[in-house]
Short mmCIF file of C-alpha atoms and ligand atoms in Angstrom, two decimals:
data_model
loop_
_atom_site.label_atom_id
_atom_site.label_comp_id
_atom_site.label_asym_id
_atom_site.label_seq_id
_atom_site.Cartn_x
_atom_site.Cartn_y
_atom_site.Cartn_z
CA MET C 1 -11.69 -11.81 10.30
CA LYS C 2 -13.52 -8.46 10.99
CA ASP C 3 -10.73 -5.84 10.18
CA LEU C 4 -7.92 -5.61 7.72
CA LEU C 5 -5.05 -4.01 9.81
CA ASP C 6 -1.95 -5.39 8.01
CA THR C 7 -0.38 -7.83 5.74
CA ASP C 8 1.48 -9.58 8.66
CA LEU C 9 -1.90 -10.52 10.19
CA LEU C 10 -3.16 -12.25 7.02
CA THR C 11 -2.47 -15.84 5.81
CA LYS C 12 -1.21 -16.66 2.52
CA GLU C 13 -4.51 -17.87 1.75
CA GLU C 14 -6.27 -14.74 2.81
CA ILE C 15 -3.87 -12.75 0.47
CA LEU C 16 -4.61 -14.99 -2.57
CA LEU C 17 -8.39 -14.86 -1.82
CA ILE C 18 -8.37 -11.00 -1.88
CA ILE C 19 -6.33 -11.00 -5.09
CA GLU C 20 -8.40 -13.75 -6.83
CA THR C 21 -11.59 -11.77 -5.82
CA ALA C 22 -10.31 -8.63 -7.19
CA LEU C 23 -9.23 -10.33 -10.66
CA LYS C 24 -12.68 -11.72 -10.79
CA LEU C 25 -14.37 -8.24 -10.34
CA LYS C 26 -11.94 -6.95 -12.78
CA LYS C 27 -12.56 -9.76 -15.47
CA GLU C 28 -16.31 -10.39 -14.87
CA GLY C 29 -17.56 -6.99 -13.52
CA ILE C 30 -19.97 -6.54 -10.55
CA LYS C 31 -22.50 -9.36 -10.36
CA SER C 32 -24.26 -7.94 -7.25
CA LEU C 33 -24.29 -4.64 -5.15
CA SER C 34 -22.99 -6.68 -2.43
CA LEU C 35 -22.60 -3.58 -0.19
CA ASP C 36 -26.26 -2.43 -0.56
CA GLY C 37 -27.44 -0.72 2.62
CA GLU C 38 -23.90 -0.63 4.11
CA ILE C 39 -22.30 2.52 5.26
CA VAL C 40 -18.58 3.15 4.87
CA SER C 41 -16.86 6.02 6.74
CA LEU C 42 -13.67 7.57 5.34
CA LEU C 43 -11.61 8.94 8.16
CA PHE C 44 -8.43 10.46 6.85
CA PHE C 45 -6.35 12.41 9.16
CA GLU C 46 -3.46 12.76 6.40
CA PRO C 47 -3.79 13.72 2.98
CA SER C 48 -4.52 11.21 0.27
CA THR C 49 -5.66 11.00 -3.45
CA ARG C 50 -5.50 7.26 -4.43
CA THR C 51 -6.46 5.65 -1.38
CA ARG C 52 -9.28 7.87 -0.28
CA ASN C 53 -10.74 8.06 -3.78
CA SER C 54 -10.49 4.47 -4.65
CA PHE C 55 -12.21 3.32 -1.55
CA GLU C 56 -14.87 5.87 -2.08
CA ILE C 57 -15.43 4.70 -5.79
CA ALA C 58 -15.03 1.01 -4.79
CA ALA C 59 -17.77 1.48 -1.98
CA LYS C 60 -20.12 3.23 -4.28
CA LYS C 61 -19.70 0.70 -7.04
CA LEU C 62 -20.88 -2.12 -4.75
CA GLY C 63 -23.86 0.11 -3.69
CA ALA C 64 -22.77 1.38 -0.13
CA ILE C 65 -23.36 4.70 1.22
CA VAL C 66 -19.88 6.59 1.77
CA VAL C 67 -19.55 9.45 4.31
CA SER C 68 -16.12 11.04 4.09
CA MET C 69 -15.66 13.24 7.38
CA ASP C 70 -13.54 16.32 7.40
CA THR C 71 -11.72 15.60 10.43
CA SER C 72 -10.57 19.14 10.74
CA GLY C 73 -14.20 20.44 10.79
CA SER C 74 -15.46 17.71 13.30
CA SER C 75 -15.80 17.70 17.14
CA LEU C 76 -12.33 16.24 17.26
CA VAL C 77 -11.09 19.81 17.17
CA LYS C 78 -13.22 20.36 20.48
CA GLY C 79 -11.30 17.55 21.95
CA GLU C 80 -13.44 14.62 21.18
CA SER C 81 -11.30 11.41 21.06
CA ALA C 82 -10.95 9.41 17.90
CA LEU C 83 -12.48 6.51 19.65
CA ASN C 84 -15.53 8.48 20.75
CA THR C 85 -15.73 9.86 17.36
CA VAL C 86 -15.75 6.31 15.83
CA ARG C 87 -18.30 5.06 18.33
CA THR C 88 -20.45 8.14 17.66
CA LEU C 89 -20.50 7.20 13.85
CA GLU C 90 -21.05 3.52 14.54
CA ALA C 91 -24.14 4.50 16.59
CA MET C 92 -25.25 6.18 13.23
CA GLY C 93 -25.05 2.74 11.52
CA VAL C 94 -21.54 2.80 10.02
CA ASN C 95 -20.16 -0.60 9.01
CA TYR C 96 -16.75 0.17 7.98
CA PHE C 97 -14.10 2.70 8.97
CA VAL C 98 -11.32 3.33 6.51
CA ILE C 99 -8.66 5.02 8.68
CA ARG C 100 -5.49 6.84 7.77
CA HIS C 101 -3.42 8.51 10.45
CA ARG C 102 0.21 9.83 11.03
CA ASP C 103 0.67 7.55 14.19
CA SER C 104 1.98 3.93 13.61
CA GLY C 105 -0.46 1.63 15.24
CA PHE C 106 -3.36 4.10 15.29
CA PRO C 107 -6.08 1.88 13.96
CA TYR C 108 -5.55 -1.13 16.14
CA PRO C 109 -7.06 -0.13 19.60
CA ILE C 110 -9.98 1.30 17.84
CA ALA C 111 -10.63 -2.04 15.89
CA LYS C 112 -10.68 -3.98 19.31
CA LYS C 113 -13.41 -1.57 20.74
CA ILE C 114 -16.19 -1.52 17.90
CA GLN C 115 -18.20 -4.07 16.08
CA ALA C 116 -17.63 -2.48 12.62
CA SER C 117 -14.57 -3.23 10.36
CA VAL C 118 -11.80 -1.33 10.51
CA ILE C 119 -9.41 -1.05 7.31
CA ASN C 120 -5.98 0.43 7.49
CA ALA C 121 -5.59 2.96 4.84
CA GLY C 122 -1.96 3.89 6.14
CA ASP C 123 -0.86 4.21 9.62
CA GLY C 124 2.40 6.32 10.11
CA THR C 125 5.50 4.62 8.95
CA ARG C 126 3.97 1.14 9.92
CA GLY C 127 1.84 -0.20 7.38
CA HIS C 128 -0.46 0.25 4.18
CA PRO C 129 -1.84 -3.13 3.61
CA THR C 130 -4.35 -2.20 0.73
CA GLN C 131 -1.38 -0.86 -1.33
CA ALA C 132 0.56 -3.89 -0.74
CA LEU C 133 -2.40 -6.13 -1.82
CA LEU C 134 -2.86 -3.89 -5.17
CA ASP C 135 0.94 -4.13 -5.60
CA ALA C 136 0.72 -7.70 -5.38
CA LEU C 137 -2.29 -7.97 -7.86
CA THR C 138 -0.38 -5.81 -10.22
CA MET C 139 2.70 -8.03 -10.20
CA ILE C 140 0.69 -11.27 -10.57
CA GLU C 141 -1.24 -9.85 -13.59
CA ALA C 142 2.13 -8.99 -15.17
CA LYS C 143 4.15 -11.96 -14.26
CA GLY C 144 1.66 -14.83 -13.56
CA ASP C 145 3.24 -15.56 -10.17
CA ILE C 146 5.27 -13.97 -7.50
CA PHE C 147 7.10 -17.12 -6.47
CA SER C 148 10.87 -16.71 -6.58
CA LYS C 149 10.48 -13.52 -8.45
CA LYS C 150 13.26 -10.90 -7.75
CA VAL C 151 11.78 -7.82 -6.45
CA LEU C 152 13.87 -4.52 -5.53
CA ILE C 153 12.31 -2.12 -3.40
CA VAL C 154 14.23 1.11 -3.94
CA GLY C 155 14.55 4.40 -1.83
CA ASP C 156 13.14 5.56 1.38
CA ILE C 157 12.51 2.25 2.97
CA LEU C 158 12.84 3.68 6.57
CA HIS C 159 9.78 6.05 6.39
CA SER C 160 7.81 3.80 4.07
CA ARG C 161 4.67 2.14 5.34
CA VAL C 162 4.33 0.70 1.83
CA ALA C 163 7.65 -1.08 2.06
CA ARG C 164 6.78 -2.72 5.21
CA SER C 165 3.38 -4.22 4.21
CA ASN C 166 4.97 -5.27 0.91
CA ILE C 167 7.84 -7.02 2.71
CA TRP C 168 5.49 -8.97 5.05
CA LEU C 169 3.23 -9.80 1.92
CA LEU C 170 5.76 -10.63 -0.56
CA LYS C 171 7.57 -12.93 1.92
CA LYS C 172 4.32 -14.93 2.31
CA LEU C 173 4.24 -15.37 -1.31
CA ASP C 174 7.90 -16.44 -1.41
CA ALA C 175 9.29 -13.58 -3.59
CA ASP C 176 13.12 -12.85 -3.48
CA ILE C 177 13.23 -9.42 -1.83
CA THR C 178 16.00 -6.89 -2.12
CA LEU C 179 15.83 -3.52 -0.34
CA VAL C 180 17.91 -0.91 -2.04
CA GLY C 181 18.84 2.64 -0.80
CA PRO C 182 21.16 4.76 1.04
CA PRO C 183 22.14 3.62 4.57
CA GLU C 184 20.22 6.58 6.08
CA PHE C 185 17.00 5.00 4.55
CA LEU C 186 18.12 1.49 5.15
CA PRO C 187 19.30 0.99 8.70
CA GLU C 188 20.82 -2.30 10.10
CA GLU C 189 17.31 -3.15 11.67
CA PHE C 190 16.02 -4.02 8.26
CA LYS C 191 18.39 -7.19 8.19
CA ALA C 192 16.33 -8.80 10.75
CA LEU C 193 13.37 -8.83 8.18
CA ASP C 194 15.16 -11.76 6.42
CA VAL C 195 15.62 -9.99 3.17
CA ASN C 196 18.71 -9.17 1.02
CA ILE C 197 19.90 -5.55 1.32
CA SER C 198 21.88 -3.48 -1.10
CA TYR C 199 23.37 0.11 -1.09
CA SER C 200 23.89 0.02 -4.83
CA LEU C 201 21.08 -0.03 -7.52
CA ASP C 202 23.47 -0.41 -10.31
CA GLU C 203 24.83 -3.82 -8.64
CA VAL C 204 21.26 -5.39 -8.37
CA ILE C 205 19.18 -4.06 -11.23
CA SER C 206 20.34 -6.50 -13.87
CA ASP C 207 18.73 -9.47 -12.15
CA ALA C 208 15.26 -7.78 -11.06
CA ASP C 209 12.06 -8.94 -12.31
CA ILE C 210 10.21 -6.07 -10.60
CA VAL C 211 11.40 -2.76 -9.37
CA MET C 212 9.27 -0.78 -6.92
CA GLY C 213 10.25 2.74 -6.48
CA LEU C 214 9.30 4.62 -3.28
CA ARG C 215 8.66 8.26 -2.41
CA ILE C 216 11.22 10.32 -0.53
CA GLN C 217 8.95 11.17 2.50
CA ARG C 218 10.24 14.55 3.58
CA GLU C 219 7.47 15.35 5.92
CA ARG C 220 8.65 12.41 8.13
CA MET C 221 12.11 13.48 8.50
CA GLU C 222 13.78 16.50 9.87
CA LYS C 223 16.57 16.63 7.33
CA MET C 224 18.29 14.09 4.78
CA SER C 225 21.96 13.51 4.84
CA ILE C 226 22.17 12.48 1.32
CA SER C 227 21.79 15.41 -1.30
CA ILE C 228 19.09 15.06 -3.84
CA GLU C 229 21.75 14.97 -6.61
CA GLU C 230 23.67 12.20 -4.83
CA TYR C 231 20.22 10.20 -4.51
CA ILE C 232 19.55 10.90 -8.20
CA LYS C 233 22.84 9.68 -9.32
CA ARG C 234 22.69 6.59 -7.24
CA TYR C 235 19.27 5.57 -6.93
CA GLN C 236 17.09 7.03 -9.65
CA ILE C 237 14.98 4.64 -11.71
CA ASN C 238 15.91 6.20 -15.24
CA ARG C 239 16.40 5.06 -18.82
CA GLU C 240 20.21 4.27 -18.47
CA ARG C 241 19.55 1.96 -15.21
CA ILE C 242 16.50 0.29 -16.96
CA SER C 243 18.50 -0.40 -20.19
CA LYS C 244 20.74 -2.66 -17.82
CA ALA C 245 17.68 -4.62 -16.49
CA LYS C 246 15.86 -7.61 -17.96
CA GLU C 247 13.81 -6.73 -21.05
CA ASP C 248 10.62 -7.83 -19.23
CA VAL C 249 11.19 -5.98 -16.09
CA ILE C 250 8.09 -4.17 -14.68
CA ILE C 251 8.29 -0.87 -12.59
CA LEU C 252 6.02 -0.07 -9.93
CA HIS C 253 5.51 3.05 -7.49
CA PRO C 254 2.76 3.57 -5.00
CA GLY C 255 2.56 7.36 -5.94
CA PRO C 256 2.64 10.16 -5.62
CA VAL C 257 5.97 10.09 -7.53
CA ASN C 258 8.58 12.96 -6.91
CA VAL C 259 9.11 12.98 -10.84
CA GLY C 260 12.76 13.63 -11.63
CA ILE C 261 13.88 12.33 -8.27
CA GLU C 262 12.86 8.80 -7.54
CA MET C 263 11.90 8.19 -11.33
CA THR C 264 12.10 10.13 -14.67
CA GLU C 265 9.11 11.02 -16.24
CA ASP C 266 9.91 9.07 -19.49
CA ILE C 267 10.20 5.99 -17.33
CA LEU C 268 7.02 6.68 -15.35
CA TYR C 269 5.08 6.79 -18.55
CA SER C 270 7.07 3.96 -20.40
CA ASP C 271 5.75 0.66 -21.53
CA ARG C 272 7.54 -0.98 -18.54
CA SER C 273 5.80 1.11 -15.97
CA LEU C 274 2.66 -0.09 -14.50
CA VAL C 275 2.12 2.78 -12.05
CA GLU C 276 -1.22 3.62 -13.58
CA ARG C 277 -2.26 0.06 -13.56
CA GLN C 278 -1.58 -0.01 -9.81
CA VAL C 279 -3.99 2.96 -9.44
CA THR C 280 -6.84 1.08 -11.47
CA ASN C 281 -6.06 -2.17 -9.56
CA GLY C 282 -6.45 -0.14 -6.22
CA VAL C 283 -10.20 -0.03 -6.90
CA PHE C 284 -10.63 -3.62 -7.46
CA ILE C 285 -8.50 -4.62 -4.53
CA ARG C 286 -10.64 -2.23 -2.23
CA MET C 287 -13.86 -3.61 -3.71
CA ALA C 288 -12.65 -7.14 -3.09
CA ILE C 289 -11.68 -6.32 0.70
CA LEU C 290 -14.95 -4.56 1.44
CA SER C 291 -17.04 -7.30 0.09
CA LEU C 292 -14.98 -10.20 1.58
CA LEU C 293 -15.14 -8.32 5.03
CA LYS C 294 -18.86 -8.26 4.66
CA GLU C 295 -18.90 -11.86 4.00
CA MET C 296 -16.67 -12.85 6.91
CA ARG C 297 -18.70 -10.74 9.28
CA THR C 298 -21.97 -12.26 8.09
CA TYR C 299 -20.86 -15.77 7.78
CA GLY C 300 -17.86 -15.90 10.07
CA SER C 301 -14.14 -17.18 9.56
CA ASN C 302 -11.56 -19.03 11.68
CA SER C 303 -9.08 -16.04 11.62
N1 LIG X 401 -0.18 5.29 -2.44
C1 LIG X 401 -1.01 6.04 -1.79
O1 LIG X 401 -1.13 5.73 -0.61
O2 LIG X 401 -1.38 7.33 -2.30
P1 LIG X 401 -2.22 8.33 -1.66
O3 LIG X 401 -1.58 8.97 -0.45
O4 LIG X 401 -2.53 9.32 -2.71
O5 LIG X 401 -3.30 7.77 -0.98
#
């Protein structure tokens, strides 16, 4: 495996290897600067706080050189293509490209044309594999196992790359997934993913082991049919709803949270919420991915 493009392309064994490697790094600390001499390029064409900074921290902790290109101040604005930009950086010795872009599928053709590893840091509404991997690490740490756990993914499923990568990954780990949201965020096509669908959070919350809220992505839609007030009334993760859930339910959200809409502030910072632990785990998952990709490039793998 040269690249990490999405969770649908990973085997169950590869997913578990990444999670176990991250857990080991978290428990035992860094044993070697395994990326010493490697160069990691961060190419973010969309805003990011968590993904971009945690990749930079992860790469630097492992001893890599990190170059973060200001895409708006590069020769891209003179018309140079993304592929030529990446090839130019590869000619300077870059070994990894961490790419976020608003277009679904953006990193795939680039990965085919270069020797360096490409890591998808979010492509349009399609996927965000490193987020799904850190979510799974957080679930496994809290619950021991994901097998048969009832996971609710709540909110703007339609525009969420986090939801898609999580669905592919959680199905491989045999979780029991229910997508919850208003019909405009949960169209019929999602039934084909072989998951449960609910339009009522109140009907399904009592059985949940894990509740994952999603951000309403207004930048990816022209207008919302459901009003914010109605959304809050039917789908907000708040104290009243969580009081009807299991005592050991855990609450996740990839962030950034629209506080007071998807989730109330008291729930976000409650002892049921693992949102900050997700952020911490993001560094370890990205360290694991960077070091495993180097191992696979160096020693080879079947996939
Ligand atoms: N969860 C996530 O991708 O957050 P950022 O947009 O801040 O990277």
